[in-house]
Coordinates of N, CA and C and ligand atoms in Angstrom, one line a residue:
M1 N 10.9 -3.4 19.2 CA 11.4 -4.4 18.2 C 10.4 -4.6 17.1
Q2 N 10.8 -4.6 15.9 CA 9.9 -4.9 14.8 C 9.6 -6.3 14.7
T3 N 8.3 -6.6 14.3 CA 7.8 -7.9 14.1 C 8.3 -8.4 12.8
Q4 N 8.9 -9.6 12.7 CA 9.3 -10.1 11.4 C 8.1 -10.7 10.7
A5 N 7.6 -10.0 9.7 CA 6.4 -10.4 9.0 C 6.8 -11.5 7.9
P6 N 5.9 -12.4 7.6 CA 6.2 -13.4 6.6 C 6.3 -12.8 5.2
S7 N 6.9 -13.6 4.3 CA 7.0 -13.1 2.9 C 5.7 -13.1 2.2
Y8 N 5.6 -12.2 1.3 CA 4.4 -12.2 0.4 C 4.2 -13.4 -0.4
A9 N 5.3 -14.2 -0.5 CA 5.3 -15.5 -1.2 C 4.4 -16.5 -0.4
V10 N 4.4 -16.4 0.9 CA 3.6 -17.3 1.7 C 2.3 -16.7 2.2
R11 N 2.4 -15.4 2.5 CA 1.1 -14.7 2.9 C 0.9 -13.5 2.1
P12 N 0.0 -13.7 1.1 CA -0.3 -12.6 0.1 C -0.8 -11.3 0.8
P13 N -0.7 -10.2 0.2 CA -1.2 -9.0 0.8 C -2.7 -9.0 0.9
K14 N -3.3 -8.4 1.9 CA -4.7 -8.2 2.0 C -5.1 -6.9 1.3
R15 N -5.9 -7.0 0.3 CA -6.2 -5.9 -0.5 C -7.5 -5.2 0.1
I16 N -7.3 -4.5 1.1 CA -8.5 -3.9 1.8 C -8.6 -2.4 1.5
G17 N -7.6 -1.8 0.8 CA -7.5 -0.3 0.6 C -8.5 0.2 -0.3
G18 N -8.9 -0.6 -1.3 CA -9.9 -0.1 -2.3 C -9.2 0.8 -3.4
S19 N -7.9 1.1 -3.3 CA -7.2 1.8 -4.2 C -5.7 1.4 -4.1
L20 N -5.1 1.3 -5.2 CA -3.7 0.8 -5.2 C -2.8 1.5 -4.3
S21 N -2.8 2.8 -4.3 CA -1.8 3.6 -3.5 C -2.1 3.3 -2.0
L22 N -3.4 3.1 -1.7 CA -3.7 2.8 -0.2 C -3.3 1.4 0.1
D23 N -3.4 0.4 -0.8 CA -2.9 -0.9 -0.5 C -1.4 -0.8 -0.3
F24 N -0.7 0.1 -1.1 CA 0.7 0.3 -0.9 C 1.1 0.8 0.5
V25 N 0.3 1.8 0.9 CA 0.6 2.3 2.3 C 0.4 1.2 3.3
N26 N -0.5 0.2 3.0 CA -0.7 -0.9 4.0 C 0.3 -2.0 3.9
T27 N 1.4 -1.8 3.2 CA 2.5 -2.8 3.2 C 3.2 -2.7 4.5
E28 N 2.8 -1.9 5.4 CA 3.3 -1.8 6.7 C 2.2 -2.3 7.7
A29 N 2.5 -3.3 8.4 CA 1.4 -3.8 9.4 C 1.5 -3.0 10.7
W30 N 0.4 -2.8 11.3 CA 0.4 -2.1 12.6 C 1.0 -0.7 12.5
R31 N 0.6 0.0 11.5 CA 1.2 1.3 11.2 C 1.2 2.2 12.4
G32 N 0.1 2.1 13.2 CA 0.0 3.1 14.3 C 0.7 2.7 15.5
D33 N 1.3 1.5 15.6 CA 2.0 1.1 16.8 C 3.5 1.0 16.5
V34 N 4.1 2.1 16.8 CA 5.5 2.2 16.4 C 6.4 1.0 16.8
P35 N 6.3 0.6 18.1 CA 7.2 -0.5 18.5 C 6.9 -1.9 17.8
Q36 N 5.6 -2.0 17.4 CA 5.2 -3.3 16.8 C 5.0 -3.3 15.3
R37 N 5.4 -2.2 14.7 CA 5.3 -2.1 13.2 C 5.8 -3.3 12.5
G38 N 5.1 -3.8 11.6 CA 5.6 -5.0 10.8 C 5.9 -4.6 9.4
E39 N 7.2 -4.6 9.1 CA 7.6 -4.2 7.7 C 7.4 -5.4 6.8
R40 N 6.6 -5.2 5.7 CA 6.5 -6.3 4.7 C 7.5 -6.1 3.6
L41 N 7.9 -4.9 3.3 CA 8.8 -4.6 2.2 C 10.2 -4.7 2.7
T42 N 10.6 -6.0 3.1 CA 11.9 -6.2 3.7 C 13.0 -6.3 2.6
S43 N 12.7 -6.4 1.4 CA 13.7 -6.5 0.3 C 13.0 -6.1 -1.0
Y44 N 13.9 -5.9 -2.0 CA 13.3 -5.5 -3.3 C 12.4 -6.7 -3.8
G45 N 12.9 -7.9 -3.5 CA 12.1 -9.1 -3.9 C 10.7 -9.1 -3.4
E46 N 10.5 -8.6 -2.2 CA 9.2 -8.5 -1.6 C 8.3 -7.4 -2.3
L47 N 9.0 -6.3 -2.7 CA 8.3 -5.3 -3.5 C 7.8 -5.9 -4.8
A48 N 8.7 -6.7 -5.5 CA 8.3 -7.3 -6.7 C 7.2 -8.3 -6.5
L49 N 7.2 -9.1 -5.4 CA 6.1 -10.0 -5.2 C 4.8 -9.3 -4.9
W50 N 4.9 -8.2 -4.2 CA 3.7 -7.4 -3.9 C 3.1 -6.9 -5.2
A51 N 4.0 -6.4 -6.1 CA 3.5 -5.9 -7.4 C 2.9 -7.0 -8.2
G52 N 3.4 -8.2 -8.1 CA 2.7 -9.3 -8.7 C 1.3 -9.6 -8.2
H53 N 1.2 -9.6 -6.9 CA -0.1 -9.9 -6.2 C -1.1 -8.8 -6.6
L54 N -0.6 -7.5 -6.8 CA -1.6 -6.4 -7.0 C -1.9 -6.3 -8.5
G55 N -1.2 -7.1 -9.3 CA -1.5 -7.0 -10.8 C -0.8 -5.9 -11.5
I56 N 0.2 -5.3 -10.8 CA 1.0 -4.3 -11.5 C 1.9 -5.0 -12.6
V57 N 2.4 -6.1 -12.2 CA 3.1 -7.0 -13.2 C 2.5 -8.4 -13.1
D58 N 2.7 -9.1 -14.2 CA 2.2 -10.5 -14.2 C 3.3 -11.4 -13.5
R59 N 3.0 -12.7 -13.4 CA 4.0 -13.5 -12.7 C 5.4 -13.5 -13.4
A60 N 5.3 -13.5 -14.7 CA 6.6 -13.5 -15.5 C 7.3 -12.2 -15.2
G61 N 6.5 -11.1 -15.2 CA 7.1 -9.8 -14.9 C 7.7 -9.7 -13.6
A62 N 7.1 -10.3 -12.6 CA 7.6 -10.2 -11.2 C 9.0 -11.0 -11.2
R63 N 9.0 -12.1 -11.9 CA 10.3 -12.9 -12.0 C 11.4 -12.0 -12.7
L64 N 11.0 -11.3 -13.7 CA 12.0 -10.5 -14.5 C 12.5 -9.4 -13.5
L65 N 11.6 -8.8 -12.7 CA 12.1 -7.8 -11.8 C 13.1 -8.4 -10.8
A66 N 12.8 -9.5 -10.3 CA 13.7 -10.2 -9.3 C 15.0 -10.5 -9.9
Q67 N 15.0 -10.9 -11.2 CA 16.3 -11.2 -11.9 C 17.1 -9.9 -12.1
E68 N 16.4 -8.8 -12.5 CA 17.0 -7.5 -12.7 C 17.6 -7.0 -11.4
A69 N 16.9 -7.2 -10.3 CA 17.4 -6.8 -9.0 C 18.6 -7.6 -8.6
A70 N 18.7 -8.9 -9.0 CA 19.9 -9.7 -8.7 C 21.1 -9.2 -9.4
L71 N 20.8 -8.7 -10.7 CA 21.9 -8.2 -11.5 C 22.4 -6.9 -11.0
R72 N 21.5 -6.1 -10.5 CA 21.8 -4.7 -10.1 C 21.4 -4.5 -8.6
P73 N 22.1 -5.2 -7.7 CA 21.6 -5.1 -6.3 C 21.6 -3.7 -5.7
E74 N 22.6 -2.8 -6.1 CA 22.6 -1.5 -5.5 C 21.5 -0.7 -6.0
A75 N 21.2 -0.8 -7.3 CA 20.0 0.0 -7.9 C 18.7 -0.5 -7.2
A76 N 18.6 -1.8 -7.0 CA 17.4 -2.4 -6.4 C 17.3 -1.9 -5.0
A77 N 18.4 -1.8 -4.2 CA 18.3 -1.3 -2.9 C 17.9 0.2 -2.9
A78 N 18.4 0.9 -3.9 CA 18.0 2.4 -4.0 C 16.5 2.5 -4.3
V79 N 15.9 1.6 -5.1 CA 14.5 1.7 -5.4 C 13.7 1.3 -4.2
L80 N 14.2 0.3 -3.4 CA 13.5 -0.1 -2.2 C 13.4 1.1 -1.2
A81 N 14.6 1.8 -1.1 CA 14.6 3.0 -0.2 C 13.6 4.1 -0.7
T82 N 13.6 4.3 -2.0 CA 12.6 5.2 -2.6 C 11.2 4.8 -2.2
A83 N 11.0 3.5 -2.4 CA 9.6 2.9 -2.1 C 9.2 3.2 -0.7
L84 N 10.1 3.0 0.3 CA 9.8 3.2 1.7 C 9.5 4.7 2.0
R85 N 10.4 5.6 1.4 CA 10.2 7.0 1.5 C 8.8 7.4 0.9
L86 N 8.5 6.9 -0.2 CA 7.3 7.2 -0.9 C 6.1 6.7 -0.1
R87 N 6.2 5.5 0.5 CA 5.1 5.0 1.3 C 4.8 5.9 2.5
G88 N 5.9 6.4 3.2 CA 5.7 7.3 4.3 C 5.0 8.6 3.9
A89 N 5.5 9.1 2.7 CA 4.9 10.4 2.2 C 3.4 10.2 1.9
L90 N 3.1 9.1 1.2 CA 1.7 8.8 0.8 C 0.8 8.6 2.0
G91 N 1.3 7.9 3.0 CA 0.5 7.7 4.2 C 0.1 9.0 4.8
R92 N 1.0 10.0 4.8 CA 0.6 11.3 5.4 C -0.2 12.1 4.4
I93 N 0.1 12.1 3.1 CA -0.6 13.0 2.2 C -2.1 12.5 2.0
L94 N -2.2 11.2 1.9 CA -3.5 10.7 1.5 C -4.5 10.7 2.7
T95 N -4.0 10.7 3.9 CA -4.9 10.7 5.1 C -5.2 12.1 5.5
A96 N -4.4 13.1 5.0 CA -4.7 14.5 5.3 C -4.3 15.4 4.2
P97 N -5.0 15.2 3.0 CA -4.6 15.9 1.8 C -4.5 17.5 2.0
A98 N -5.4 18.0 2.8 CA -5.4 19.5 3.0 C -4.1 20.0 3.7
A99 N -3.5 19.1 4.4 CA -2.3 19.5 5.2 C -1.0 18.9 4.6
A100 N -1.1 18.5 3.3 CA 0.1 17.8 2.7 C 1.3 18.7 2.9
A101 N 2.4 18.1 3.4 CA 3.7 18.9 3.5 C 4.4 18.9 2.2
S102 N 5.1 20.1 1.9 CA 5.8 20.2 0.6 C 6.9 19.2 0.5
E103 N 7.5 18.7 1.6 CA 8.5 17.7 1.4 C 7.9 16.4 1.0
D104 N 6.7 16.1 1.5 CA 6.1 14.8 1.1 C 5.6 14.9 -0.4
L105 N 5.1 16.1 -0.8 CA 4.7 16.2 -2.2 C 6.0 16.1 -3.1
A106 N 7.1 16.6 -2.6 CA 8.3 16.5 -3.4 C 8.7 15.0 -3.6
V107 N 8.5 14.2 -2.6 CA 8.9 12.8 -2.8 C 8.0 12.1 -3.8
L108 N 6.7 12.4 -3.7 CA 5.7 11.9 -4.7 C 6.0 12.4 -6.1
N109 N 6.3 13.7 -6.2 CA 6.5 14.3 -7.5 C 7.8 13.8 -8.2
A110 N 8.8 13.5 -7.3 CA 10.1 13.0 -7.9 C 9.8 11.6 -8.6
V111 N 9.0 10.8 -8.0 CA 8.7 9.5 -8.7 C 7.8 9.7 -9.9
L112 N 6.8 10.6 -9.7 CA 6.0 10.9 -10.9 C 6.8 11.4 -12.1
A113 N 7.8 12.2 -11.8 CA 8.6 12.8 -12.9 C 9.4 11.7 -13.6
R114 N 9.8 10.7 -12.9 CA 10.5 9.6 -13.5 C 9.7 8.5 -14.2
A115 N 8.4 8.5 -13.8 CA 7.5 7.5 -14.4 C 7.4 7.7 -15.9
P116 N 7.2 6.7 -16.6 CA 7.2 6.8 -18.1 C 6.0 7.5 -18.6
T117 N 6.1 7.9 -19.8 CA 4.9 8.5 -20.5 C 4.1 7.3 -21.0
R118 N 2.8 7.4 -20.7 CA 1.9 6.3 -21.2 C 1.5 6.7 -22.6
T119 N 1.9 5.8 -23.5 CA 1.7 6.2 -24.9 C 0.5 5.5 -25.6
G120 N 0.0 4.5 -24.9 CA -1.2 3.8 -25.5 C -1.7 2.7 -24.7
L121 N -2.6 1.9 -25.2 CA -3.1 0.7 -24.5 C -2.8 -0.5 -25.4
A122 N -2.6 -1.6 -24.7 CA -2.5 -2.9 -25.4 C -3.3 -3.9 -24.7
P123 N -3.9 -4.8 -25.4 CA -4.7 -5.9 -24.7 C -3.7 -6.7 -23.9
A124 N -4.2 -7.0 -22.7 CA -3.4 -7.8 -21.8 C -4.3 -8.9 -21.2
K125 N -3.7 -9.8 -20.4 CA -4.5 -10.9 -19.8 C -5.6 -10.2 -18.9
G126 N -6.8 -10.5 -19.2 CA -7.9 -10.0 -18.4 C -8.2 -8.5 -18.6
G127 N -7.8 -7.9 -19.7 CA -8.1 -6.5 -19.9 C -7.1 -5.8 -20.7
F128 N -6.7 -4.6 -20.3 CA -5.7 -3.8 -21.0 C -4.5 -3.4 -20.1
A129 N -3.4 -3.1 -20.8 CA -2.3 -2.6 -20.0 C -1.8 -1.4 -20.8
W130 N -1.1 -0.4 -20.1 CA -0.5 0.7 -20.7 C 0.7 0.3 -21.5
T131 N 0.9 0.9 -22.7 CA 2.2 0.8 -23.3 C 2.9 2.0 -22.9
M132 N 4.2 1.8 -22.6 CA 4.9 2.9 -22.0 C 6.3 3.1 -22.7
T133 N 6.8 4.3 -22.5 CA 8.2 4.5 -22.9 C 9.2 3.8 -22.0
D134 N 10.4 3.5 -22.5 CA 11.4 2.8 -21.6 C 11.8 3.7 -20.5
T135 N 11.9 3.1 -19.3 CA 12.5 3.7 -18.2 C 13.1 2.6 -17.4
D136 N 13.7 2.9 -16.2 CA 14.3 1.8 -15.4 C 13.2 0.9 -14.9
P137 N 13.3 -0.4 -15.4 CA 12.2 -1.3 -15.0 C 12.1 -1.6 -13.5
L138 N 13.2 -1.3 -12.8 CA 13.2 -1.6 -11.3 C 12.1 -0.7 -10.6
E139 N 11.9 0.5 -11.2 CA 10.9 1.3 -10.5 C 9.5 1.0 -11.0
Q140 N 9.3 0.1 -11.9 CA 8.0 -0.2 -12.4 C 6.9 -0.4 -11.3
P141 N 7.2 -1.1 -10.2 CA 6.2 -1.3 -9.2 C 5.6 0.0 -8.7
L142 N 6.4 1.0 -8.7 CA 6.0 2.3 -8.1 C 5.1 3.2 -9.0
W143 N 5.3 3.0 -10.3 CA 4.5 3.9 -11.2 C 3.0 3.9 -11.0
P144 N 2.4 2.7 -11.1 CA 1.0 2.7 -10.9 C 0.6 3.2 -9.6
V145 N 1.5 3.1 -8.6 CA 1.2 3.5 -7.2 C 1.1 5.1 -7.2
V146 N 2.0 5.7 -7.9 CA 2.0 7.2 -7.9 C 0.9 7.7 -8.8
W147 N 0.6 7.0 -9.9 CA -0.5 7.5 -10.7 C -1.8 7.4 -10.0
D148 N -1.9 6.3 -9.2 CA -3.2 6.1 -8.5 C -3.3 7.2 -7.4
A149 N -2.2 7.5 -6.7 CA -2.2 8.5 -5.6 C -2.6 9.8 -6.2
A150 N -1.9 10.2 -7.3 CA -2.2 11.5 -8.0 C -3.7 11.6 -8.4
E151 N -4.2 10.5 -8.9 CA -5.6 10.5 -9.4 C -6.6 10.7 -8.2
L152 N -6.2 10.0 -7.1 CA -7.0 10.2 -5.8 C -7.0 11.7 -5.4
L153 N -5.9 12.3 -5.5 CA -5.7 13.7 -5.0 C -6.4 14.6 -6.0
V154 N -6.2 14.4 -7.3 CA -6.7 15.4 -8.3 C -8.2 15.3 -8.3
S155 N -8.8 14.1 -8.2 CA -10.2 13.9 -8.2 C -10.9 14.3 -7.0
G156 N -10.2 14.5 -5.9 CA -10.8 14.9 -4.6 C -11.3 13.7 -3.9
R157 N -11.1 12.5 -4.4 CA -11.5 11.3 -3.7 C -10.7 11.0 -2.5
A158 N -9.5 11.6 -2.4 CA -8.7 11.4 -1.2 C -9.4 11.8 0.0
E159 N -10.4 12.7 -0.1 CA -11.1 13.1 1.0 C -11.9 11.9 1.6
R160 N -12.1 10.9 0.9 CA -12.8 9.7 1.3 C -11.9 8.7 2.0
V161 N -10.6 9.0 2.1 CA -9.7 8.1 2.7 C -9.9 8.0 4.2
G162 N -10.1 6.9 4.8 CA -10.2 6.7 6.2 C -9.2 5.8 6.7
S163 N -9.1 5.6 8.0 CA -8.2 4.6 8.5 C -8.9 3.8 9.6
C164 N -8.4 2.6 9.8 CA -9.0 1.7 10.7 C -9.1 2.3 12.1
S165 N -10.2 2.0 12.8 CA -10.5 2.6 14.1 C -9.6 2.0 15.2
D166 N -8.9 0.8 14.9 CA -7.9 0.3 15.8 C -6.7 1.2 15.6
P167 N -6.3 2.1 16.6 CA -5.2 3.0 16.3 C -3.9 2.3 16.1
D168 N -3.7 1.1 16.6 CA -2.5 0.4 16.3 C -2.4 -0.1 14.9
C169 N -3.6 -0.5 14.4 CA -3.6 -1.0 13.0 C -3.4 0.2 12.0
A170 N -4.4 1.1 12.1 CA -4.2 2.3 11.2 C -4.1 2.1 9.7
W171 N -4.5 0.9 9.3 CA -4.5 0.7 7.8 C -5.5 1.6 7.2
V172 N -5.2 2.0 6.0 CA -6.0 3.0 5.3 C -6.9 2.4 4.2
F173 N -8.0 3.1 3.9 CA -8.9 2.6 2.9 C -9.7 3.7 2.4
L174 N -10.3 3.5 1.2 CA -11.2 4.4 0.6 C -12.6 4.1 1.1
D175 N -13.2 5.0 1.8 CA -14.5 4.7 2.4 C -15.6 5.1 1.4
T176 N -16.1 4.0 0.8 CA -17.1 4.3 -0.3 C -18.5 4.1 0.3
S177 N -18.6 3.9 1.6 CA -20.0 3.8 2.2 C -20.7 5.1 2.0
R178 N -22.0 5.1 1.9 CA -22.8 6.3 1.6 C -22.6 7.4 2.7
N179 N -22.6 6.9 4.0 CA -22.5 8.0 5.0 C -21.2 7.9 5.7
R180 N -20.2 7.4 5.0 CA -18.8 7.3 5.5 C -18.8 6.7 6.9
S181 N -19.3 5.5 6.9 CA -19.4 4.8 8.2 C -18.4 3.7 8.4
R182 N -17.6 3.5 7.4 CA -16.6 2.4 7.5 C -15.7 2.6 8.7
R183 N -15.5 1.7 9.6 CA -14.7 1.9 10.7 C -13.4 1.0 10.7
W184 N -13.6 -0.1 10.1 CA -12.5 -1.1 10.2 C -11.8 -1.4 8.9
C185 N -10.5 -1.7 8.9 CA -9.9 -2.2 7.7 C -10.6 -3.4 7.2
S186 N -11.0 -4.3 8.1 CA -11.7 -5.5 7.8 C -12.5 -5.9 9.0
M187 N -13.8 -6.2 8.8 CA -14.7 -6.6 9.8 C -14.2 -7.9 10.4
A188 N -13.6 -8.8 9.5 CA -13.2 -10.1 10.0 C -12.0 -10.0 10.8
D189 N -11.3 -8.9 10.8 CA -10.0 -8.8 11.5 C -10.2 -7.9 12.7
C190 N -9.9 -6.6 12.4 CA -9.9 -5.6 13.5 C -11.4 -5.5 14.1
G191 N -12.4 -5.5 13.2 CA -13.8 -5.4 13.7 C -14.1 -6.5 14.7
N192 N -13.8 -7.7 14.4 CA -14.1 -8.8 15.2 C -13.3 -8.8 16.5
R193 N -12.1 -8.4 16.4 CA -11.2 -8.3 17.6 C -11.8 -7.3 18.6
H194 N -12.2 -6.2 18.0 CA -12.8 -5.2 18.9 C -14.1 -5.7 19.5
K195 N -14.9 -6.4 18.8 CA -16.2 -6.9 19.3 C -15.9 -7.9 20.4
A196 N -14.9 -8.8 20.2 CA -14.5 -9.8 21.2 C -14.0 -9.1 22.5
R197 N -13.3 -8.0 22.3 CA -12.7 -7.4 23.5 C -13.8 -6.7 24.3
R198 N -14.7 -6.1 23.5 CA -15.8 -5.4 24.2 C -16.7 -6.4 25.0
H199 N -16.9 -7.6 24.4 CA -17.7 -8.6 25.0 C -17.0 -9.1 26.3
Y200 N -15.7 -9.3 26.2 CA -14.9 -9.7 27.3 C -14.9 -8.7 28.5
E201 N -14.8 -7.4 28.1 CA -14.8 -6.3 29.1 C -16.2 -6.3 29.8
R202 N -17.2 -6.4 29.0 CA -18.6 -6.4 29.5 C -18.8 -7.6 30.5
S203 N -18.4 -8.8 30.1 CA -18.6 -9.9 30.9 C -17.8 -9.9 32.2
R204 N -16.7 -9.2 32.1 CA -15.9 -9.1 33.3 C -16.5 -8.1 34.3
A205 N -17.1 -7.0 33.7 CA -17.7 -6.0 34.5 C -18.9 -6.5 35.3
S206 N -19.7 -7.4 34.6 CA -20.9 -7.8 35.2 C -20.7 -8.9 36.3
Ligands
LIG301 ZN1 -7.5 -2.6 11.2

């Protein structure tokens, strides 16, 4: 049975991936534990909220996406289905780029092909944003995700993608440590749980 995860409105995403596409893969909790997997993208609205938290759209933009989804529920459901397929493909490609399956690359390439042309830069709150050609706004949350994934792959940085040493967690991250020693998605989370468990096992053994 899947765990019903809380909405991103009440529990914001933990940005531990170090790269947008990796944070996107981590929208599934307990990735490695099939029966306990926690789906956070339970509706298009959650995808829009996630995009808001990750800075893909601002708060007004996230609201506009939710309004658009309410007007076009079938199109929104189709984008959500695409998002989930894309997430599965990215999870596999980015953790083992050398073994990327052509079907997974096709999923990534299909979204890349629909993503708008980036035609310039415009000042935005806290920096700059791309100016883009018009395309279906509902897919907007996915574009920066596929651009980021493509840049990770093209730059070779995807070789630095690691996953949490807790096999049930399996959250992914860009390991920027010098000797690639990062083990945990978060020391405060899986790292501490592991330490506590080891301590418990040791004290029981003695
Ligand atoms: Zn973890």
